[in-house]
Short mmCIF file of C-alpha atoms and ligand atoms in Angstrom, two decimals:
data_model
loop_
_atom_site.label_atom_id
_atom_site.label_comp_id
_atom_site.label_asym_id
_atom_site.label_seq_id
_atom_site.Cartn_x
_atom_site.Cartn_y
_atom_site.Cartn_z
CA MET A 1 70.50 163.16 122.23
CA VAL A 2 72.41 160.45 123.45
CA LYS A 3 74.66 162.54 125.35
CA GLN A 4 71.61 164.19 127.13
CA ILE A 5 70.37 160.77 128.02
CA VAL A 6 73.66 159.35 129.41
CA SER A 7 73.83 162.40 131.64
CA ASN A 8 70.82 161.12 133.63
CA PHE A 9 72.60 158.27 134.75
CA LYS A 10 75.09 157.91 137.65
CA VAL A 11 78.17 158.00 135.60
CA TYR A 12 81.57 160.20 135.78
CA GLY A 13 83.43 161.56 133.10
CA ASP A 14 82.89 163.76 129.89
CA PHE A 15 81.01 162.53 126.99
CA VAL A 16 83.26 161.37 124.05
CA ASP A 17 81.13 159.55 121.62
CA ALA A 18 78.47 157.05 120.98
CA LYS A 19 78.22 154.59 118.02
CA PRO A 20 75.53 152.15 117.08
CA TYR A 21 76.51 148.59 118.38
CA GLY A 22 75.94 145.12 117.97
CA ASN A 23 73.53 143.02 115.66
CA GLY A 24 70.31 142.67 117.68
CA HIS A 25 67.12 142.94 115.78
CA ILE A 26 64.86 145.02 118.01
CA ASN A 27 66.36 147.59 120.28
CA ASP A 28 68.61 150.47 119.44
CA THR A 29 72.12 149.88 120.95
CA PHE A 30 74.98 152.24 121.53
CA LEU A 31 78.45 151.84 122.82
CA VAL A 32 79.20 154.99 124.59
CA THR A 33 82.52 156.21 125.53
CA LEU A 34 83.09 158.61 128.62
CA ASP A 35 86.39 160.20 129.49
CA HIS A 36 87.23 160.20 133.22
CA ASN A 37 90.56 161.92 134.21
CA GLY A 38 91.87 161.01 130.86
CA LEU A 39 90.76 157.38 131.06
CA ASN A 40 88.14 156.00 128.72
CA THR A 41 85.10 153.95 130.06
CA GLU A 42 82.66 152.30 127.88
CA TYR A 43 78.91 151.51 128.42
CA ILE A 44 76.24 149.91 126.46
CA LEU A 45 73.31 152.23 126.32
CA ARG A 46 70.10 150.49 124.81
CA LYS A 47 66.52 152.08 123.89
CA ILE A 48 63.96 149.33 124.68
CA ASN A 49 61.77 148.94 121.46
CA LYS A 50 58.18 149.80 122.53
CA TYR A 51 56.39 148.36 119.54
CA VAL A 52 58.16 144.99 120.77
CA PHE A 53 57.81 145.49 124.43
CA LYS A 54 54.36 147.09 124.95
CA ASN A 55 55.22 147.41 128.82
CA PRO A 56 59.08 148.23 129.09
CA LYS A 57 58.93 148.52 132.74
CA ILE A 58 58.24 144.76 133.03
CA VAL A 59 61.59 144.16 130.67
CA ILE A 60 63.49 146.30 133.72
CA ASP A 61 61.83 144.64 136.50
CA ASN A 62 62.55 141.38 135.22
CA THR A 63 66.04 141.98 134.40
CA VAL A 64 66.69 143.52 137.86
CA ASN A 65 64.97 140.47 139.71
CA ALA A 66 66.92 138.11 137.74
CA LEU A 67 70.44 139.80 138.46
CA LYS A 68 69.64 140.20 142.08
CA HIS A 69 68.70 136.53 142.27
CA ILE A 70 71.97 135.36 140.59
CA LYS A 71 74.18 137.91 142.59
CA LYS A 72 72.85 136.69 145.86
CA LYS A 73 73.03 133.20 144.92
CA LEU A 74 76.84 133.80 143.95
CA LYS A 75 77.67 135.50 147.10
CA GLU A 76 76.34 132.25 149.02
CA SER A 77 78.29 129.89 147.00
CA ASP A 78 82.09 129.46 147.25
CA GLU A 79 82.48 129.15 143.29
CA ASP A 80 85.48 130.73 142.00
CA ASN A 81 83.79 133.73 140.14
CA LYS A 82 86.99 135.60 139.23
CA SER A 83 86.78 134.96 135.29
CA LYS A 84 82.87 135.18 135.21
CA CYS A 85 80.76 138.45 135.48
CA LEU A 86 76.96 139.68 135.55
CA MET A 87 75.47 142.20 133.63
CA GLU A 88 75.64 145.48 135.67
CA LEU A 89 72.65 147.95 135.23
CA ILE A 90 73.62 151.51 136.12
CA GLU A 91 71.14 153.76 138.16
CA THR A 92 69.70 157.07 137.18
CA LYS A 93 70.53 159.91 139.29
CA ASP A 94 66.99 159.30 140.69
CA SER A 95 67.89 155.89 141.48
CA LYS A 96 65.75 154.13 138.84
CA TYR A 97 67.38 151.40 136.29
CA TYR A 98 65.78 153.33 133.50
CA TYR A 99 65.28 156.80 132.23
CA THR A 100 62.31 157.62 130.20
CA ASP A 101 62.68 160.48 127.63
CA ALA A 102 60.22 163.03 126.39
CA ASN A 103 58.79 160.38 124.12
CA ASP A 104 58.20 157.96 126.89
CA ASP A 105 61.06 155.61 125.70
CA TYR A 106 62.94 153.78 128.16
CA TRP A 107 66.65 153.46 128.12
CA CYS A 108 69.06 151.48 130.17
CA LEU A 109 72.76 151.99 130.74
CA VAL A 110 74.91 148.65 131.27
CA VAL A 111 78.72 148.52 132.07
CA PHE A 112 80.37 147.54 129.01
CA ILE A 113 82.39 143.93 129.40
CA LYS A 114 85.77 144.19 128.55
CA ASP A 115 88.02 141.41 127.13
CA ALA A 116 84.96 139.52 125.82
CA TYR A 117 83.63 138.89 122.37
CA THR A 118 80.66 137.51 120.76
CA VAL A 119 79.96 135.23 117.55
CA GLU A 120 77.11 135.21 115.08
CA TYR A 121 77.72 131.89 114.12
CA VAL A 122 79.67 129.05 115.77
CA GLU A 123 83.45 128.16 114.43
CA THR A 124 84.72 125.41 116.91
CA PHE A 125 83.42 122.75 119.45
CA GLU A 126 84.80 124.97 122.16
CA GLN A 127 82.99 127.84 121.50
CA ALA A 128 79.63 125.95 121.34
CA TYR A 129 80.57 123.99 124.60
CA ASN A 130 81.17 127.18 126.52
CA ALA A 131 78.28 129.03 125.28
CA ALA A 132 75.99 126.12 126.35
CA LYS A 133 77.90 125.92 129.65
CA ALA A 134 77.53 129.73 130.54
CA PHE A 135 73.64 129.77 129.63
CA GLY A 136 73.56 126.32 131.36
CA ARG A 137 75.00 128.03 134.44
CA PHE A 138 72.73 131.00 133.98
CA GLN A 139 69.63 128.65 134.17
CA LYS A 140 71.12 126.86 137.17
CA LEU A 141 71.35 129.82 139.30
CA LEU A 142 67.85 130.79 138.60
CA ILE A 143 66.49 127.35 139.10
CA ASP A 144 65.03 128.60 142.44
CA ALA A 145 63.99 132.16 141.24
CA ASP A 146 60.44 133.10 142.57
CA ILE A 147 58.20 132.72 139.66
CA ASN A 148 55.71 135.00 140.92
CA LYS A 149 58.15 138.01 140.74
CA PHE A 150 58.39 137.80 137.20
CA LYS A 151 55.84 138.99 134.44
CA GLU A 152 55.62 137.99 131.08
CA SER A 153 57.40 140.97 129.25
CA ILE A 154 55.78 139.56 125.67
CA PRO A 155 52.79 137.65 126.29
CA ASN A 156 52.97 133.96 124.72
CA PHE A 157 56.39 134.88 123.25
CA HIS A 158 57.20 131.37 122.38
CA ASN A 159 53.42 130.21 122.55
CA LEU A 160 53.59 128.16 119.28
CA LYS A 161 49.96 127.97 119.01
CA SER A 162 49.52 131.27 119.26
CA ARG A 163 52.15 132.12 116.67
CA LEU A 164 50.63 129.92 114.21
CA ASN A 165 47.50 131.94 114.94
CA MET A 166 49.22 135.17 114.39
CA PHE A 167 50.57 133.81 111.04
CA ASP A 168 47.22 132.59 109.76
CA HIS A 169 46.06 136.09 110.36
CA ALA A 170 49.03 137.56 108.58
CA ILE A 171 47.88 135.50 105.63
CA ASN A 172 44.06 136.64 105.76
CA GLU A 173 45.13 140.00 105.99
CA ASN A 174 47.83 140.15 103.34
CA PRO A 175 48.39 143.83 103.73
CA VAL A 176 50.92 144.44 101.08
CA GLY A 177 50.30 141.59 98.79
CA ARG A 178 53.30 139.11 99.81
CA VAL A 179 51.34 136.10 100.50
CA ASP A 180 51.39 135.41 96.53
CA LYS A 181 55.25 135.20 96.66
CA VAL A 182 55.52 133.21 99.49
CA LYS A 183 53.22 130.09 98.70
CA LYS A 184 56.00 127.42 98.69
CA GLU A 185 57.36 128.67 102.40
CA ILE A 186 53.56 128.74 103.36
CA GLU A 187 52.97 125.14 102.02
CA ILE A 188 56.23 123.94 104.12
CA ILE A 189 54.91 125.75 107.55
CA ASP A 190 51.79 124.05 107.04
CA PHE A 191 53.41 120.60 106.64
CA TYR A 192 55.16 120.78 110.10
CA ARG A 193 51.90 122.15 111.82
CA SER A 194 51.65 119.21 114.05
CA LEU A 195 54.89 120.05 115.85
CA SER A 196 53.22 122.40 118.04
CA ASP A 197 50.70 119.48 119.40
CA LYS A 198 52.91 118.02 121.99
CA ILE A 199 54.53 121.31 123.49
CA THR A 200 50.92 122.85 123.78
CA ARG A 201 49.79 119.50 125.48
CA LEU A 202 52.90 119.48 127.90
CA ILE A 203 52.48 122.88 128.90
CA GLU A 204 48.43 122.95 129.17
CA ASN A 205 48.89 119.85 131.17
CA ASN A 206 51.49 121.56 133.63
CA GLU A 207 53.75 118.63 132.68
CA LEU A 208 56.88 120.61 131.98
CA PRO A 209 58.14 122.66 134.77
CA ILE A 210 57.58 126.49 134.04
CA ARG A 211 60.97 127.97 135.31
CA ILE A 212 62.51 131.38 134.87
CA THR A 213 64.40 131.29 131.61
CA HIS A 214 66.25 133.53 129.40
CA ASN A 215 64.10 132.94 126.29
CA ASP A 216 66.65 134.37 123.63
CA THR A 217 69.74 132.05 124.16
CA LYS A 218 70.94 133.34 120.66
CA ILE A 219 74.62 132.35 120.51
CA ASN A 220 75.63 136.28 120.16
CA ASN A 221 73.64 136.64 123.50
CA VAL A 222 76.69 135.45 125.42
CA MET A 223 80.17 137.03 125.65
CA LEU A 224 83.08 134.85 125.54
CA SER A 225 86.37 135.62 127.28
CA LYS A 226 89.07 136.84 124.66
CA GLU A 227 91.63 135.05 126.77
CA THR A 228 90.06 131.64 127.44
CA ASN A 229 86.95 131.64 125.15
CA GLU A 230 85.31 130.73 128.16
CA GLY A 231 81.48 131.98 128.86
CA LYS A 232 82.18 135.09 130.78
CA CYS A 233 78.80 136.90 130.87
CA VAL A 234 74.99 135.98 129.52
CA ILE A 235 73.69 139.34 128.14
CA ASP A 236 70.14 140.59 126.74
CA LEU A 237 67.94 139.68 129.50
CA ASP A 238 64.94 141.52 128.05
CA THR A 239 63.01 137.99 127.82
CA VAL A 240 63.87 136.57 131.16
CA MET A 241 60.55 135.31 132.22
CA PRO A 242 58.44 132.21 132.67
CA GLY A 243 59.28 129.51 130.17
CA THR A 244 60.58 126.38 129.75
CA VAL A 245 64.24 124.93 128.92
CA LEU A 246 63.12 123.43 126.04
CA TYR A 247 63.02 126.98 124.37
CA ASP A 248 66.62 128.21 125.49
CA PHE A 249 68.19 124.85 124.69
CA GLY A 250 66.38 125.02 121.44
CA ASP A 251 67.59 128.64 120.63
CA MET A 252 70.98 127.41 120.93
CA VAL A 253 70.67 124.97 118.64
CA ARG A 254 68.95 127.05 115.99
CA THR A 255 71.72 129.60 116.39
CA SER A 256 74.77 127.66 116.91
CA THR A 257 74.54 124.33 114.70
CA SER A 258 74.34 126.01 111.29
CA PRO A 259 77.72 127.03 109.93
CA VAL A 260 76.31 130.31 108.60
CA GLU A 261 74.61 133.28 109.78
CA GLU A 262 70.72 133.15 110.20
CA ASP A 263 70.34 135.50 106.92
CA GLU A 264 72.59 133.56 104.68
CA ARG A 265 71.18 133.87 101.16
CA ASP A 266 72.14 130.46 99.98
CA SER A 267 70.27 128.20 102.24
CA SER A 268 71.76 125.11 100.93
CA LYS A 269 74.87 125.87 103.07
CA VAL A 270 72.70 125.44 106.27
CA THR A 271 73.08 122.23 107.88
CA MET A 272 72.78 121.16 111.68
CA ARG A 273 76.29 120.04 112.57
CA ILE A 274 76.22 117.25 114.79
CA ASN A 275 79.62 117.79 116.38
CA ILE A 276 78.27 121.35 117.33
CA PHE A 277 75.26 119.87 118.69
CA GLU A 278 77.06 117.37 120.73
CA ALA A 279 78.97 120.65 122.44
CA LEU A 280 75.77 122.06 123.29
CA VAL A 281 74.44 119.07 124.87
CA LYS A 282 77.77 118.30 126.81
CA GLY A 283 77.95 121.98 128.11
CA TYR A 284 74.47 122.49 128.78
CA LEU A 285 73.73 119.10 130.70
CA GLU A 286 76.95 119.52 132.75
CA GLU A 287 75.71 122.47 134.45
CA LEU A 288 71.95 121.03 134.67
CA ALA A 289 71.58 117.37 134.21
CA GLU A 290 71.14 117.12 137.91
CA VAL A 291 68.21 119.79 138.13
CA LEU A 292 66.06 119.06 135.07
CA THR A 293 63.37 116.49 134.91
CA ASP A 294 63.60 113.35 132.68
CA LEU A 295 60.66 114.74 130.51
CA GLU A 296 62.66 117.85 130.14
CA ILE A 297 65.82 116.04 129.11
CA ASN A 298 64.02 113.67 126.78
CA ASN A 299 62.55 116.43 124.84
CA LEU A 300 65.51 118.73 124.34
CA VAL A 301 65.74 117.69 120.69
CA TYR A 302 61.96 118.05 120.31
CA GLY A 303 62.82 121.48 121.79
CA ALA A 304 64.92 122.37 119.02
CA LYS A 305 62.41 121.62 116.41
CA VAL A 306 59.82 123.62 118.14
CA ILE A 307 62.22 126.49 118.42
CA VAL A 308 63.34 126.53 114.74
CA TYR A 309 59.85 126.12 113.55
CA GLU A 310 58.53 128.67 115.60
CA GLN A 311 61.12 131.29 114.06
CA ALA A 312 60.68 130.34 110.45
CA VAL A 313 56.68 130.93 111.30
CA ARG A 314 57.75 134.39 113.02
CA PHE A 315 60.00 135.38 110.28
CA LEU A 316 57.44 134.71 107.43
CA THR A 317 55.02 136.29 109.16
CA ASP A 318 56.99 139.75 109.67
CA TYR A 319 57.69 139.29 106.06
CA ILE A 320 53.87 138.97 105.07
CA LEU A 321 53.23 141.71 107.40
CA ASN A 322 55.96 144.29 105.85
CA ASP A 323 58.73 143.85 108.15
CA VAL A 324 56.89 145.68 111.15
CA TYR A 325 58.85 143.63 114.13
CA TYR A 326 62.47 142.65 113.18
CA ASN A 327 65.02 145.09 111.82
CA THR A 328 65.70 144.31 108.01
CA SER A 329 68.13 145.86 105.67
CA TYR A 330 66.52 144.87 102.65
CA PRO A 331 62.90 143.90 101.37
CA GLU A 332 63.69 140.13 101.28
CA HIS A 333 65.54 139.79 104.41
CA ASN A 334 62.87 138.27 106.45
CA LEU A 335 62.08 135.71 103.73
CA ILE A 336 65.79 134.82 103.62
CA ARG A 337 65.92 134.42 107.05
CA THR A 338 62.69 132.18 106.86
CA ARG A 339 64.46 130.06 104.54
CA THR A 340 67.36 129.27 106.39
CA GLN A 341 64.95 128.19 109.44
CA ILE A 342 63.27 126.03 107.09
CA ALA A 343 66.55 124.26 105.89
CA LEU A 344 67.93 123.82 109.64
CA LEU A 345 64.59 122.26 110.45
CA LYS A 346 64.73 119.79 107.68
CA SER A 347 68.26 119.08 108.71
CA ILE A 348 67.34 118.39 112.43
CA GLU A 349 64.38 116.13 111.08
CA ASN A 350 67.07 113.96 109.03
CA GLN A 351 69.23 113.60 112.21
CA ASN A 352 66.85 113.21 114.74
CA ASP A 353 67.98 109.67 116.07
CA GLU A 354 71.69 110.80 116.26
CA MET A 355 70.34 113.85 118.47
CA GLU A 356 68.44 111.95 120.59
CA ALA A 357 71.19 109.18 121.11
CA ILE A 358 73.60 112.05 121.84
CA VAL A 359 71.42 113.47 124.61
CA LYS A 360 71.05 109.93 126.11
CA LYS A 361 74.32 109.88 126.28
CA TYR A 362 74.96 112.86 128.15
CA SER A 363 72.05 112.79 130.30
CA LYS A 364 73.35 109.14 131.49
CA THR A 365 77.09 110.35 132.28
CA GLN A 366 75.93 113.54 134.03
CA LYS A 367 72.81 112.08 136.04
CA ARG A 368 74.02 110.83 139.70
CA ASP A 369 72.42 107.35 140.65
C1 GN1 B 425 65.24 138.91 118.34
O1 GN1 B 425 67.15 141.18 119.56
P1 GN1 B 425 67.73 139.83 119.44
O2 GN1 B 425 68.28 139.91 118.29
O3 GN1 B 425 68.51 139.42 120.56
C2 GN1 B 425 64.08 138.14 119.02
C3 GN1 B 425 64.29 136.92 119.41
C4 GN1 B 425 64.51 136.15 118.06
C5 GN1 B 425 65.72 136.77 117.07
C6 GN1 B 425 65.85 136.21 115.73
C7 GN1 B 425 62.22 140.21 121.74
O4 GN1 B 425 66.42 138.83 119.15
O5 GN1 B 425 63.09 136.27 119.89
O6 GN1 B 425 64.62 134.60 118.11
O7 GN1 B 425 65.55 137.96 117.18
N1 GN1 B 425 63.89 139.11 120.35
C8 GN1 B 425 62.60 139.50 120.59
O8 GN1 B 425 67.12 136.40 115.67
O9 GN1 B 425 61.36 139.02 119.71
MG1 MG B 426 67.10 140.53 122.04
#
């Protein structure tokens, strides 16, 4: 099946094999190998999840728009980009960036990025710094992208108020009777509800700039160079769309500062490592301090809380709804994920002042007078 799909793209060589690839929770991803005159070339083939992305064409259009914009900016700048690369979508034989199969499923093919690796959790200060720098640089290149060219691939994706409404709705529905098992977690979600007030106000009052952002800055969505550990390429552009940098910074904190994976069963191991947080702030603000507004910079720590909380709400909602959204490997998977997010949120709350001080330190040193 995969072989037939690949044959629709402008690639050369004989199909060797296709293996499931990566740890994404949403799309089906394969590493495809082709043999071209005795040389193997590798590609990443992805089937866009139609349940999650109701209009897959928007995902592709947004990705193409972002990549085109960045490519143009890089061409204009004289920056040395040899060590960096951009995701490269392959066209189909009829010159589209996606292939639709008989099921009306959308498939995309991209060039596999060599000599790079991803991590599921951060081990060193350097990894966090380099990842944040790569996401910051990506954001900086998109700073003047035309918002009107982008549509929401998932409406209200990071809208916390709407996520909480969906959560309340799931509790009311209680389709498989799981609500009783998660009374404690529901109580905690309720306790933190007011976290949504400020972000809702800042957005509704147009105080926070709406920019083209990545919206899924999970640590495993940046490829680091095997040689230098530097950020080589930002990947998974499915949710590139209008948003705020608070979400992107927040998701880096969510996925980088804990020493264990998002689905660690022992949530007592989860903690917000302040040195890793510092690495993130340093890397991100080195790229962005000059272009972000004071309001954005002053709310980065708050952004981290919003995103961690939102993710707890999303995982718990999906658990209650019988795991319809995220890929899961066992029945309690979404509940385990919820618990790590709750533990991380508590750890962030406990270190709020230290975190704020770090942001202050780097915003001062980076801002030009
Ligand atoms: C999903 O596909 P992946 O693993 O990069 C999700 C993110 C969540 C993340 C939680 C489109 O990302 O929003 O933060 O799982 N992507 C979508 O790990 O919902
Ligand atoms: Mg994704």
